[in-house]
Amino acid sequence: MQRYFVRNEQIVGDHVMISGDDVHHIGRVMRMNEGDRLLCCNERSETMLCEIEQISNDFVRCRIIQWIEANVELPVHVYVASGLLKGDKYELVLQKGTELGAKGFLPLITSRSIVKWDEKKGDKKVERWQKIVKEAAEQSHRAYMPSVCAPMTIRELIAWARDINYKYIAYEEEAKEGRHRSFAHLLQTMSKEDSLLIVFGPEGGLSEQEVALLKEHGFVACSLGPRILRAETAPLYALSAVSYEWELKSTTQ
């Protein structure tokens, strides 16, 4: 069954008014008709089973049939701050990171970033990123659509992270020194609904100065294991570890 994300103001009484690109997708791509059913998710991660009452060129009006209990989100809120990457590697992080349960994405402008951010094209780029996240969230049956921020500096990230419960840096020097326990210990001691921000460098990694600045503001450097992971692999590994600890491990005990 097709799934669409809607804003709270699109829900009026027992009806949902779908607008934007989703109207074309429903009517032209999926060729749905009045009487067909679909799922809508609001900004509170609530899921509604809806029946289409009217399809026009500008909107699709649906009637809410049932509110569905859906427990598909990670019990902890994980934000991924990652250096800008070459080619479509960052889009891979967005797509797969959404499938793995990330709460939000914060692209970083760092000293070793090969990709240079173009402010003139920035809005369209972020809009494309958000579309990738939206499609991945729908495909993976998420009840929440992750946010994608505009690229920010390390200092802007520090300011953004003031209210985050746990702030970690995936740092290859920790792996080289064989210190692999801190991230695993964190996952075992976190509480439900806690927030976690993990910082990842670009292809060339974070500089020592950037890591030192983050540490000064409460970030903890950690290893993700004995192997050095690619910049696009590390965020997905970390999210997989969180999912295992919080969603799979508990079901086997």
Short mmCIF file of C-alpha atoms in Angstrom, two decimals:
data_model
loop_
_atom_site.label_atom_id
_atom_site.label_comp_id
_atom_site.label_asym_id
_atom_site.label_seq_id
_atom_site.Cartn_x
_atom_site.Cartn_y
_atom_site.Cartn_z
CA MET A 1 0.00 0.00 0.00
CA GLN A 2 1.35 3.42 -0.97
CA ARG A 3 2.45 5.74 1.84
CA TYR A 4 2.55 9.56 1.80
CA PHE A 5 3.74 12.16 4.28
CA VAL A 6 1.46 15.09 5.06
CA ARG A 7 1.72 18.20 7.21
CA ASN A 8 -0.61 18.61 10.16
CA GLU A 9 -2.45 21.49 8.47
CA GLN A 10 -3.42 19.12 5.63
CA ILE A 11 -5.57 17.14 8.08
CA VAL A 12 -8.99 18.69 8.62
CA GLY A 13 -11.40 16.70 10.75
CA ASP A 14 -11.57 13.20 9.31
CA HIS A 15 -10.15 14.20 5.94
CA VAL A 16 -6.63 14.57 4.49
CA MET A 17 -5.89 16.91 1.59
CA ILE A 18 -2.82 15.69 -0.32
CA SER A 19 -1.08 18.27 -2.51
CA GLY A 20 2.16 18.87 -4.41
CA ASP A 21 4.07 16.19 -6.33
CA ASP A 22 2.17 13.43 -4.53
CA VAL A 23 -0.97 14.34 -6.50
CA HIS A 24 0.79 13.46 -9.76
CA HIS A 25 2.21 10.28 -8.22
CA ILE A 26 -1.21 9.11 -7.03
CA GLY A 27 -3.16 9.96 -10.18
CA ARG A 28 -0.64 9.51 -13.00
CA VAL A 29 2.06 7.16 -11.76
CA MET A 30 0.06 4.80 -9.54
CA ARG A 31 -3.19 5.38 -11.51
CA MET A 32 -5.27 5.27 -8.36
CA ASN A 33 -8.98 6.09 -8.37
CA GLU A 34 -11.75 7.11 -5.98
CA GLY A 35 -12.29 4.28 -3.52
CA ASP A 36 -8.65 3.17 -3.50
CA ARG A 37 -6.83 3.17 -0.18
CA LEU A 38 -3.46 4.53 0.89
CA LEU A 39 -1.54 5.38 4.06
CA CYS A 40 -0.77 8.90 5.28
CA CYS A 41 1.75 9.81 8.01
CA ASN A 42 1.57 13.12 9.85
CA GLU A 43 4.30 15.16 11.56
CA ARG A 44 3.70 13.33 14.87
CA SER A 45 4.67 10.00 13.24
CA GLU A 46 1.05 8.83 13.34
CA THR A 47 -0.24 6.63 10.51
CA MET A 48 -3.71 6.84 8.98
CA LEU A 49 -5.44 4.38 6.65
CA CYS A 50 -7.32 6.56 4.14
CA GLU A 51 -9.73 6.12 1.26
CA ILE A 52 -9.61 8.42 -1.76
CA GLU A 53 -12.80 10.44 -2.22
CA GLN A 54 -11.73 12.88 -4.94
CA ILE A 55 -8.78 13.29 -7.33
CA SER A 56 -8.18 16.57 -9.15
CA ASN A 57 -5.19 18.19 -10.87
CA ASP A 58 -4.33 20.11 -7.69
CA PHE A 59 -5.24 17.86 -4.78
CA VAL A 60 -6.38 14.44 -3.63
CA ARG A 61 -9.01 14.38 -0.89
CA CYS A 62 -9.03 11.32 1.34
CA ARG A 63 -11.23 10.20 4.21
CA ILE A 64 -9.53 8.78 7.29
CA ILE A 65 -10.84 5.26 7.90
CA GLN A 66 -8.58 4.16 10.73
CA TRP A 67 -5.63 5.30 12.84
CA ILE A 68 -2.98 2.58 12.77
CA GLU A 69 -0.59 1.69 15.58
CA ALA A 70 2.84 1.48 13.95
CA ASN A 71 6.06 0.94 15.90
CA VAL A 72 8.64 1.34 13.13
CA GLU A 73 10.90 4.13 14.41
CA LEU A 74 14.15 3.70 16.33
CA PRO A 75 13.55 4.04 20.11
CA VAL A 76 16.44 6.55 20.22
CA HIS A 77 16.86 9.59 17.98
CA VAL A 78 20.04 9.40 15.88
CA TYR A 79 21.29 12.41 13.90
CA VAL A 80 24.03 11.97 11.30
CA ALA A 81 26.45 14.86 10.72
CA SER A 82 28.63 13.96 7.74
CA GLY A 83 31.20 15.82 5.67
CA LEU A 84 30.16 16.60 2.11
CA LEU A 85 31.16 13.73 -0.20
CA LYS A 86 32.06 13.39 -3.87
CA GLY A 87 29.61 12.34 -6.56
CA ASP A 88 26.44 10.68 -5.34
CA LYS A 89 28.00 9.26 -2.17
CA TYR A 90 26.18 11.69 0.11
CA GLU A 91 22.89 10.82 -1.56
CA LEU A 92 23.63 7.18 -0.75
CA VAL A 93 24.09 8.13 2.92
CA LEU A 94 20.76 9.97 2.87
CA GLN A 95 18.85 7.14 1.20
CA LYS A 96 20.25 4.23 3.16
CA GLY A 97 20.50 6.22 6.39
CA THR A 98 16.77 6.94 6.13
CA GLU A 99 16.04 3.25 5.60
CA LEU A 100 18.11 2.47 8.70
CA GLY A 101 16.17 4.89 10.90
CA ALA A 102 18.10 8.17 11.10
CA LYS A 103 16.16 11.06 12.62
CA GLY A 104 17.94 13.78 10.66
CA PHE A 105 20.97 14.65 8.53
CA LEU A 106 23.42 17.51 8.92
CA PRO A 107 25.89 17.91 6.02
CA LEU A 108 29.18 19.48 7.10
CA ILE A 109 31.59 21.89 5.43
CA THR A 110 35.00 20.81 6.71
CA SER A 111 38.62 21.75 6.00
CA ARG A 112 39.28 18.50 4.11
CA SER A 113 36.04 18.43 2.13
CA ILE A 114 36.81 17.88 -1.55
CA VAL A 115 33.33 19.07 -2.50
CA LYS A 116 32.93 22.84 -2.39
CA TRP A 117 29.48 24.11 -1.48
CA ASP A 118 27.88 26.46 -4.00
CA GLU A 119 25.52 28.81 -2.15
CA LYS A 120 23.81 29.85 -5.40
CA LYS A 121 22.71 26.28 -6.09
CA GLY A 122 22.29 25.39 -2.42
CA ASP A 123 18.51 25.60 -2.11
CA LYS A 124 17.92 23.29 -5.09
CA LYS A 125 20.49 20.83 -3.76
CA VAL A 126 18.89 20.65 -0.32
CA GLU A 127 15.47 20.30 -1.98
CA ARG A 128 16.80 17.32 -3.97
CA TRP A 129 18.24 15.79 -0.79
CA GLN A 130 14.92 16.16 1.01
CA LYS A 131 13.14 14.47 -1.91
CA ILE A 132 15.56 11.52 -1.70
CA VAL A 133 14.85 11.21 2.02
CA LYS A 134 11.10 11.44 1.48
CA GLU A 135 11.10 8.68 -1.13
CA ALA A 136 13.32 6.47 1.04
CA ALA A 137 11.07 7.01 4.05
CA GLU A 138 7.99 6.05 2.03
CA GLN A 139 9.70 3.00 0.51
CA SER A 140 10.91 1.73 3.90
CA HIS A 141 7.49 2.37 5.54
CA ARG A 142 8.81 4.92 8.00
CA ALA A 143 6.23 6.86 10.02
CA TYR A 144 8.58 9.86 10.22
CA MET A 145 10.36 11.74 7.45
CA PRO A 146 13.90 12.73 8.53
CA SER A 147 15.02 16.33 8.22
CA VAL A 148 17.92 17.49 6.04
CA CYS A 149 19.69 20.71 7.07
CA ALA A 150 21.59 23.06 4.81
CA PRO A 151 25.36 22.45 5.01
CA MET A 152 26.95 23.97 8.11
CA THR A 153 30.37 24.54 9.62
CA ILE A 154 31.74 22.74 12.66
CA ARG A 155 31.01 25.76 14.85
CA GLU A 156 27.42 25.91 13.57
CA LEU A 157 27.08 22.21 14.33
CA ILE A 158 28.27 22.79 17.91
CA ALA A 159 25.59 25.44 18.37
CA TRP A 160 22.92 23.19 16.81
CA ALA A 161 23.84 20.31 19.15
CA ARG A 162 23.38 22.16 22.45
CA ASP A 163 20.30 20.15 23.46
CA ILE A 164 21.48 16.74 22.20
CA ASN A 165 21.95 14.13 24.95
CA TYR A 166 25.00 12.38 23.48
CA LYS A 167 27.53 13.78 20.99
CA TYR A 168 30.10 11.46 19.44
CA ILE A 169 32.78 11.65 16.73
CA ALA A 170 33.63 8.62 14.61
CA TYR A 171 37.40 9.08 14.54
CA GLU A 172 39.84 6.73 12.82
CA GLU A 173 42.65 7.52 15.27
CA GLU A 174 40.61 5.84 18.02
CA ALA A 175 40.43 2.70 15.86
CA LYS A 176 44.18 2.75 15.25
CA GLU A 177 44.76 2.86 19.01
CA GLY A 178 42.47 -0.12 19.52
CA ARG A 179 39.91 1.75 21.64
CA HIS A 180 36.69 0.10 20.51
CA ARG A 181 34.51 -0.02 23.62
CA SER A 182 33.14 3.50 24.04
CA PHE A 183 30.49 3.36 21.28
CA ALA A 184 29.25 -0.07 22.34
CA HIS A 185 29.08 1.10 25.97
CA LEU A 186 27.08 4.16 24.91
CA LEU A 187 24.48 2.07 23.08
CA GLN A 188 24.06 -0.15 26.14
CA THR A 189 23.55 2.77 28.55
CA MET A 190 21.31 5.11 26.54
CA SER A 191 17.64 5.45 27.48
CA LYS A 192 14.60 5.37 25.22
CA GLU A 193 13.93 8.74 23.52
CA ASP A 194 17.52 9.92 24.12
CA SER A 195 19.12 11.83 21.26
CA LEU A 196 22.48 10.96 19.74
CA LEU A 197 24.50 12.99 17.25
CA ILE A 198 27.37 11.21 15.47
CA VAL A 199 29.90 13.21 13.44
CA PHE A 200 31.65 11.69 10.42
CA GLY A 201 34.36 13.26 8.32
CA PRO A 202 34.58 13.52 4.49
CA GLU A 203 36.84 11.32 2.38
CA GLY A 204 39.97 12.84 3.93
CA GLY A 205 38.60 12.64 7.46
CA LEU A 206 38.31 15.38 10.06
CA SER A 207 41.39 17.42 10.87
CA GLU A 208 42.99 17.24 14.31
CA GLN A 209 41.94 20.85 14.90
CA GLU A 210 38.28 20.06 14.10
CA VAL A 211 38.29 17.04 16.40
CA ALA A 212 39.90 19.10 19.17
CA LEU A 213 37.26 21.82 18.77
CA LEU A 214 34.46 19.30 18.99
CA LYS A 215 35.99 17.70 22.08
CA GLU A 216 36.20 21.12 23.76
CA HIS A 217 32.42 21.33 23.44
CA GLY A 218 31.55 17.94 24.88
CA PHE A 219 31.88 15.62 21.89
CA VAL A 220 33.44 12.20 22.56
CA ALA A 221 35.73 10.54 19.99
CA CYS A 222 34.99 6.87 19.39
CA SER A 223 35.96 3.93 17.20
CA LEU A 224 33.54 1.94 15.06
CA GLY A 225 35.75 -1.14 15.13
CA PRO A 226 39.20 -2.30 14.03
CA ARG A 227 38.72 -1.58 10.31
CA ILE A 228 38.85 1.84 8.69
CA LEU A 229 35.52 2.47 6.95
CA ARG A 230 34.81 4.64 3.93
CA ALA A 231 33.15 7.99 4.58
CA GLU A 232 29.86 6.75 3.10
CA THR A 233 30.01 3.40 4.92
CA ALA A 234 30.66 4.60 8.47
CA PRO A 235 27.27 6.33 9.05
CA LEU A 236 25.42 3.24 7.81
CA TYR A 237 27.49 0.97 10.04
CA ALA A 238 26.75 3.14 13.07
CA LEU A 239 23.01 3.20 12.37
CA SER A 240 23.02 -0.57 11.91
CA ALA A 241 24.73 -0.97 15.29
CA VAL A 242 22.08 1.22 16.95
CA SER A 243 19.30 -0.77 15.30
CA TYR A 244 20.78 -4.08 16.42
CA GLU A 245 21.23 -2.93 20.02
CA TRP A 246 17.79 -1.34 20.34
CA GLU A 247 15.56 -3.32 17.99
CA LEU A 248 17.01 -6.79 17.36
CA LYS A 249 19.13 -7.66 20.39
CA SER A 250 16.26 -7.06 22.82
CA THR A 251 14.05 -9.53 20.93
CA THR A 252 16.58 -12.34 21.33
CA GLN A 253 17.05 -11.98 25.08
#
